[in-house]
Short mmCIF file of C-alpha atoms in Angstrom, two decimals:
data_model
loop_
_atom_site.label_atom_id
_atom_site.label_comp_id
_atom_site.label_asym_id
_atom_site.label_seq_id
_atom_site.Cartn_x
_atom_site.Cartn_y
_atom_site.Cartn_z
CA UNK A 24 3.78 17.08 20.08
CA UNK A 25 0.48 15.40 20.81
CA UNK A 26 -0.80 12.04 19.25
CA UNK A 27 -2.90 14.13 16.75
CA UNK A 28 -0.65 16.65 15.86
CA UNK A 29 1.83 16.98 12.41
CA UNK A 30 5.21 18.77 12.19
CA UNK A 31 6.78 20.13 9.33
CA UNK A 32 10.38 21.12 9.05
CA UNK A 33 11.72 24.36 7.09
CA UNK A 34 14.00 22.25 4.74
CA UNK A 35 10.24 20.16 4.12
CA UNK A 36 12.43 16.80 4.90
CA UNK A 37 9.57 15.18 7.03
CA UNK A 38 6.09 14.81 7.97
CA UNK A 39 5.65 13.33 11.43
CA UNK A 40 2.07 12.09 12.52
CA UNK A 41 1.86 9.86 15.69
CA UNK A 42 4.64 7.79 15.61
CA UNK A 43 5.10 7.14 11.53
CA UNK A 44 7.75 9.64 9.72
CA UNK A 45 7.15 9.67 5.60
CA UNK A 46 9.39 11.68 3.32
CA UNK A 47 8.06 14.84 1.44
CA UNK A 48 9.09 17.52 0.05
CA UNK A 49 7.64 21.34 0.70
CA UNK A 50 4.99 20.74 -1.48
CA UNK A 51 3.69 18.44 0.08
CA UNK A 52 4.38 20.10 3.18
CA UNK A 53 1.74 22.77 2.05
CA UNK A 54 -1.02 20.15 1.05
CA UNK A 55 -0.99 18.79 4.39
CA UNK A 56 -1.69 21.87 6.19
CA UNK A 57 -3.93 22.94 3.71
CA UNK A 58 -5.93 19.82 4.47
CA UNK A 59 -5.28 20.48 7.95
CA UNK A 60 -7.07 23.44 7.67
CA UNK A 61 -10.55 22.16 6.58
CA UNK A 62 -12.81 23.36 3.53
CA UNK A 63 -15.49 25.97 4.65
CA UNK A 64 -16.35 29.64 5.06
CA UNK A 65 -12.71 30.81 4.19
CA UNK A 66 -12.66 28.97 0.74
CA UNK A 67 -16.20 30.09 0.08
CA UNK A 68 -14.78 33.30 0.28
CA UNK A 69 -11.70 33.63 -1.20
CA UNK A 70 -13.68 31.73 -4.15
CA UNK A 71 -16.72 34.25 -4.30
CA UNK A 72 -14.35 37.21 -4.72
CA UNK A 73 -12.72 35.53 -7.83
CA UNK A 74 -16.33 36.98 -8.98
CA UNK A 75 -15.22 40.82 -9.48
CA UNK A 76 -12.24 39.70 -10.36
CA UNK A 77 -13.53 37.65 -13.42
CA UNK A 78 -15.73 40.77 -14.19
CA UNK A 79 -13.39 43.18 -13.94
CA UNK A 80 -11.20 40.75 -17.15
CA UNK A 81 -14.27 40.27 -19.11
CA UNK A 82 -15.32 43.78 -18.91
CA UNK A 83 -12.30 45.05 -20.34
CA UNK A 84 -11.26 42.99 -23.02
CA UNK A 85 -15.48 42.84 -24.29
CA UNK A 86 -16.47 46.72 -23.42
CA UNK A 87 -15.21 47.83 -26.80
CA UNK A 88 -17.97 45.63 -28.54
CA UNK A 89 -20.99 47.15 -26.95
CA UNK A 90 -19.34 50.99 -27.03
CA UNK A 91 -19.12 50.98 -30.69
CA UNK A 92 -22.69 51.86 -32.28
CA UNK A 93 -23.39 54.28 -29.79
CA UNK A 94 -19.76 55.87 -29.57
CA UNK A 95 -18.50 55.39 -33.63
CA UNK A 96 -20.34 58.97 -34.70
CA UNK A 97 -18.32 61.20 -31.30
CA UNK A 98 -14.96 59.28 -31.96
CA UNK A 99 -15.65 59.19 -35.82
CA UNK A 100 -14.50 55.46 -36.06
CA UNK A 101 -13.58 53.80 -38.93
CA UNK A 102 -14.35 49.89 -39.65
CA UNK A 103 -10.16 49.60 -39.01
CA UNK A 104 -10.46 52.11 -35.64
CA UNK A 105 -12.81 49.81 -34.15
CA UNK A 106 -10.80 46.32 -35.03
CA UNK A 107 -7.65 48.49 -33.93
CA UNK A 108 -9.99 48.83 -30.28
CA UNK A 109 -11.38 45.53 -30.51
CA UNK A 110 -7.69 43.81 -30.37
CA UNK A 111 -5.58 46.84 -28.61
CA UNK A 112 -6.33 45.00 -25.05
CA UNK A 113 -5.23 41.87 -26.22
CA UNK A 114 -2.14 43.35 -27.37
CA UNK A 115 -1.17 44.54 -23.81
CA UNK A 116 -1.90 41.37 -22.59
CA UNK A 117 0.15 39.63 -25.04
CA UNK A 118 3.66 41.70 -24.34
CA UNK A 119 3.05 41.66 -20.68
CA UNK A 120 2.18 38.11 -19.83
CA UNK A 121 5.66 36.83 -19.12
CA UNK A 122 6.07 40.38 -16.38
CA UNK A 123 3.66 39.58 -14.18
CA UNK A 124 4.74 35.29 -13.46
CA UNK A 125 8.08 36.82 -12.71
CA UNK A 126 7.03 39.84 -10.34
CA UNK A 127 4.42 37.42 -8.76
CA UNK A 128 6.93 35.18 -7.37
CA UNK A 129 9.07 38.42 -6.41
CA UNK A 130 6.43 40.27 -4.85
CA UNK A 131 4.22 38.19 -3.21
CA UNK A 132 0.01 37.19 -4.80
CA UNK A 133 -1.84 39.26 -2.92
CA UNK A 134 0.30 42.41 -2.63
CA UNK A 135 0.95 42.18 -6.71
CA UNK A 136 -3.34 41.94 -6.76
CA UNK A 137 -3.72 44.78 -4.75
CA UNK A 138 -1.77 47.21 -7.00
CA UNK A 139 -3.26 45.22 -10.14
CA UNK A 140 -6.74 46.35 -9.47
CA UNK A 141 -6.47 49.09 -8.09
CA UNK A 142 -4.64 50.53 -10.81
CA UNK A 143 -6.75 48.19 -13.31
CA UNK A 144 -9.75 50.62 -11.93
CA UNK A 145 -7.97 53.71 -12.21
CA UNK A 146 -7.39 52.75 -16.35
CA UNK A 147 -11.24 52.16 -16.75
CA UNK A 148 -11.98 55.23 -15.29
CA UNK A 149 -9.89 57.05 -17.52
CA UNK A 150 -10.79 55.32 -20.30
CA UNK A 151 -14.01 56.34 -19.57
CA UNK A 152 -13.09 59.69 -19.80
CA UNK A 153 -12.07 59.15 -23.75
CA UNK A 154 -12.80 61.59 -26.23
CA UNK A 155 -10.84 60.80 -28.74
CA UNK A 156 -9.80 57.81 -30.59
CA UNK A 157 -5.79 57.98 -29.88
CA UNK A 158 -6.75 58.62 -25.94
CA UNK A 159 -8.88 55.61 -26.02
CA UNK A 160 -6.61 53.29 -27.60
CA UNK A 161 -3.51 53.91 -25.50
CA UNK A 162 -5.52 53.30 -22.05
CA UNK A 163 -7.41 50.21 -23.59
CA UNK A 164 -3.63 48.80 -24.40
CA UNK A 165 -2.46 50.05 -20.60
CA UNK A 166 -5.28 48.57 -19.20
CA UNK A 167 -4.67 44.87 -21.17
CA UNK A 168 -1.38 45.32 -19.79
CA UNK A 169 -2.52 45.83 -16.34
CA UNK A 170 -5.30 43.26 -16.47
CA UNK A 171 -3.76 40.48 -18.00
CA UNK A 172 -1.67 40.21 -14.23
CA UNK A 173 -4.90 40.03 -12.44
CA UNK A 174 -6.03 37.11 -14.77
CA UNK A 175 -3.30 34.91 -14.13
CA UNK A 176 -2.61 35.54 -10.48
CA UNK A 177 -5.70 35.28 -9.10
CA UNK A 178 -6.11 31.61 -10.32
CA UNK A 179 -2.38 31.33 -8.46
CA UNK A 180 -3.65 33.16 -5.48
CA UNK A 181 -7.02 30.86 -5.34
CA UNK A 182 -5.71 27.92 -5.89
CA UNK A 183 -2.83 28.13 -2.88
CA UNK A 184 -5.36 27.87 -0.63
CA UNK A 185 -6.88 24.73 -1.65
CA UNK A 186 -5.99 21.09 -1.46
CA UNK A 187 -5.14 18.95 -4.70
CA UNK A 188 -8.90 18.07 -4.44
CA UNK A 189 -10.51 21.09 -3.84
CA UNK A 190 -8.21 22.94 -6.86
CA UNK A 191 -9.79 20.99 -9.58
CA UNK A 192 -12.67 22.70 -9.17
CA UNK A 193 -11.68 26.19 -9.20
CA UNK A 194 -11.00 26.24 -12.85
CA UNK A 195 -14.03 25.53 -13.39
CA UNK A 196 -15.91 27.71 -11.17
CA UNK A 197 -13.55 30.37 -12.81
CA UNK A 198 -15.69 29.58 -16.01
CA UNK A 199 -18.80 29.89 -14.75
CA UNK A 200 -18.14 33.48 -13.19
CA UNK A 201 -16.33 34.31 -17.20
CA UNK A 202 -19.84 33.26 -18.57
CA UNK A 203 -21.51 35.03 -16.29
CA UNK A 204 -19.61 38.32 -16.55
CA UNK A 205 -20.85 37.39 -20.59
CA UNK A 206 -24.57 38.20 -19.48
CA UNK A 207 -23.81 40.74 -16.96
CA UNK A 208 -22.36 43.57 -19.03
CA UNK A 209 -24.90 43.32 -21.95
CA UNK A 210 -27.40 44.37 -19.70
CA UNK A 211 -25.09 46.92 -18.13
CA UNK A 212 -25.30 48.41 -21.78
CA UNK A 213 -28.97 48.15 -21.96
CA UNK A 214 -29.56 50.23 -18.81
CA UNK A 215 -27.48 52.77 -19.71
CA UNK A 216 -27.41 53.86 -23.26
CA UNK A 217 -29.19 55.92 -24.76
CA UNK A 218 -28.80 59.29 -27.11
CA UNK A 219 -30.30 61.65 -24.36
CA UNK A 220 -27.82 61.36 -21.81
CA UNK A 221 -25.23 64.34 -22.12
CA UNK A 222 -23.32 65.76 -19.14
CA UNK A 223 -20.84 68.77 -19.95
CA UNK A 224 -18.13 69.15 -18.04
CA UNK A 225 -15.02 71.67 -17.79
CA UNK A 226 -17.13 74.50 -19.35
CA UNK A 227 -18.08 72.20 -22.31
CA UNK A 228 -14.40 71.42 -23.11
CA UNK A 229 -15.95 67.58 -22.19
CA UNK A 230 -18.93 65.99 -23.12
CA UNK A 231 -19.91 62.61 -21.57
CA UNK A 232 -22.20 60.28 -22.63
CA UNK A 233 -23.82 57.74 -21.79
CA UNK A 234 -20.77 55.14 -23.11
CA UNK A 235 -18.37 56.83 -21.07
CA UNK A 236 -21.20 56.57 -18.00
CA UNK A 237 -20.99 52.91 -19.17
CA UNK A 238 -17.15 52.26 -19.23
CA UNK A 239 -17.39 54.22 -15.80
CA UNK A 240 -19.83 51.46 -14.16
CA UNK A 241 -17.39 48.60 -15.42
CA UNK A 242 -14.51 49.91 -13.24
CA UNK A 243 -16.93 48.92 -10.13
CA UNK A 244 -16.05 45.08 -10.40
CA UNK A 245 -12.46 46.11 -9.98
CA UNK A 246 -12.53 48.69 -7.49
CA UNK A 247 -14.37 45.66 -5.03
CA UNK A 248 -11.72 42.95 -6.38
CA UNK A 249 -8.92 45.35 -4.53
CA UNK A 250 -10.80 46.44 -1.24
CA UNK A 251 -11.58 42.41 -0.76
CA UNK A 252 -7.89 41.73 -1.72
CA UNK A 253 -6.62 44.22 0.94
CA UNK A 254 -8.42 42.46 3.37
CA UNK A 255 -7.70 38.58 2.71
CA UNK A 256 -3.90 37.37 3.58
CA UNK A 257 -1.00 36.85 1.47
CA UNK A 258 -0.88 32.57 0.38
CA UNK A 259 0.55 30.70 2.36
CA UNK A 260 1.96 28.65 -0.51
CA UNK A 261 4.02 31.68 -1.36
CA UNK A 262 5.20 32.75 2.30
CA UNK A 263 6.39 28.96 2.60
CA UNK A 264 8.37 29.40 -0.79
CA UNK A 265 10.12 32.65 0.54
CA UNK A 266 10.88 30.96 4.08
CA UNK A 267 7.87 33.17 6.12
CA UNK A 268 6.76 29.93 7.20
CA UNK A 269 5.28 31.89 10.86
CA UNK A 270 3.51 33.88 8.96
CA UNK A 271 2.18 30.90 6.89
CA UNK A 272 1.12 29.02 10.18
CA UNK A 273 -0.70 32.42 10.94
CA UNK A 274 -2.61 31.77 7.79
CA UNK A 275 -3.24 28.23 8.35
CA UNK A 276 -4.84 29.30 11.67
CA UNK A 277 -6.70 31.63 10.84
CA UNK A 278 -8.26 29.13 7.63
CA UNK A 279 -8.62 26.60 10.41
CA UNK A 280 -10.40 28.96 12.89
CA UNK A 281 -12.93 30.31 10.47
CA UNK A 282 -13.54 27.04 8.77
CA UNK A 283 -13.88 24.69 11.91
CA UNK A 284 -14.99 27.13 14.19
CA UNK A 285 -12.44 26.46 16.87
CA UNK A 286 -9.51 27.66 18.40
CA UNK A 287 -6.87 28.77 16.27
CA UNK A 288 -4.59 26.67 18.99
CA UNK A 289 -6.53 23.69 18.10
CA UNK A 290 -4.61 23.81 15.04
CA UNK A 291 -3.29 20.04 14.45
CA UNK A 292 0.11 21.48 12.25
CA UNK A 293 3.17 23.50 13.56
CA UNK A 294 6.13 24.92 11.58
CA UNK A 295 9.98 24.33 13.17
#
């Protein structure tokens, strides 16, 4: 092991740099070859695609709001249908928030985000295909159920590969994205509805209008959430937890190579 050089064991007992050994335990294991790996292009990002991901939540727990005036006379909403749409999301999210903590840590982040909005996309499509009120309720409370997963885990996912100093921040840049998802899919609306836009389908057995055109555009955010997802690699936090700790070092690597612009052997951590 060179001068330089740190080595951390599978039971996380030690950290070894030169010649001075202090105890740790795994997490800290992880911090110091997340720190190993540098801050650059790789955290920029795996931040910048927590952007769909924060539209693709905001979209579908706000659509509702701006689908109302335009949609109340096709669906023939009531004052208590549209509460009943306003709050159906939030009751999927509320009897499926304690699911997707547990089938996180069973499945891995990024494999559990894949499926999350993917499917999440799927839902928004369909609900865009609503023409009735029962329809549109049951995939608004599917899709709270569905998105409520994607919420929590990609904070998780984010955050694993950061350093204690560089995670205080994403919280916050989490809430800027949120706010700006806020402006976002007014104007979505604006662009898009209006009373002359009609397209028949299924020899007239389906009307869409422009709303559904609308809740069709807001599956876009989660469509790109899951292609970027596919691409980026499973945390390293989390293949350390379940004992992959090669495949972690791959990670590291790879974070080191992109961020430093050097050789992935140049990389000053190895797992025994």
């Amino acid at each position: 092991m060179t001068a330089n050089s740190v080595e951390l064991s599978r039971s996380g007992g030690s950290v070894v740099t030169g010649t001075t050994t202090e105890g740790c335990d795994s997490a800290a294991n992880h911090e110091v070859a997340v720190k190993a790996s540098s801050f650059g292009l790789f955290n920029v990002l795996v931040i910048a695609i927590m952007l769909p991901a924060s539209l693709s939540s905001v979209f579908s727990t706000t659509s509702m709001s701006y689908v109302f005036p335009i949609a109340q006379c096709d669906l023939n909403l009531t004052v208590d249908d549209k509460g009943l749409l306003n709050s159906v999301t939030y009751f999927g999210m509320l009897v499926s928030g304690f699911l997707w903590g547990v089938l996180t840590d069973l499945f891995g982040r990024r494999k559990l985000l894949v499926f999350l909005f993917f499917f999440e996309g799927i839902m928004v499509i369909l609900t865009g295909f609503s023409q009735y009120f029962a329809y549109l309720a049951a995939a608004k409370f599917v899709e709270g159920i569905v998105i409520t997963g994607g919420v929590s885990t990609v904070l998780t996912y984010t955050n694993e590969f950061h350093s204690a100093y560089h995670r205080t921040f994403i919280p916050v840049i989490n809430g800027i994205y949120s706010n700006l998802a806020s402006i976002v899919l007014p104007l979505v609306g604006w662009s898009l509805f209006t009373d002359s836009m009609n397209l028949s389908l299924l020899n007239d057995g389906m009307l869409l209008r422009s709303w559904n055109i609308f809740l069709f555009v807001t599956a876009i955010p989660s469509f790109v959430a899951f292609v970027f997802y596919m691409i980026l690699p499973e945390s390293p936090k989390f293949l350390m937890t379940v004992g992959k700790r090669e495949e972690a070092l791959e990670v590291f690597r790879t974070m080191f190579r992109i961020n430093t612009r050097r050789s992935r052997d140049e990389y000053p951590v190895s797992l025994f």
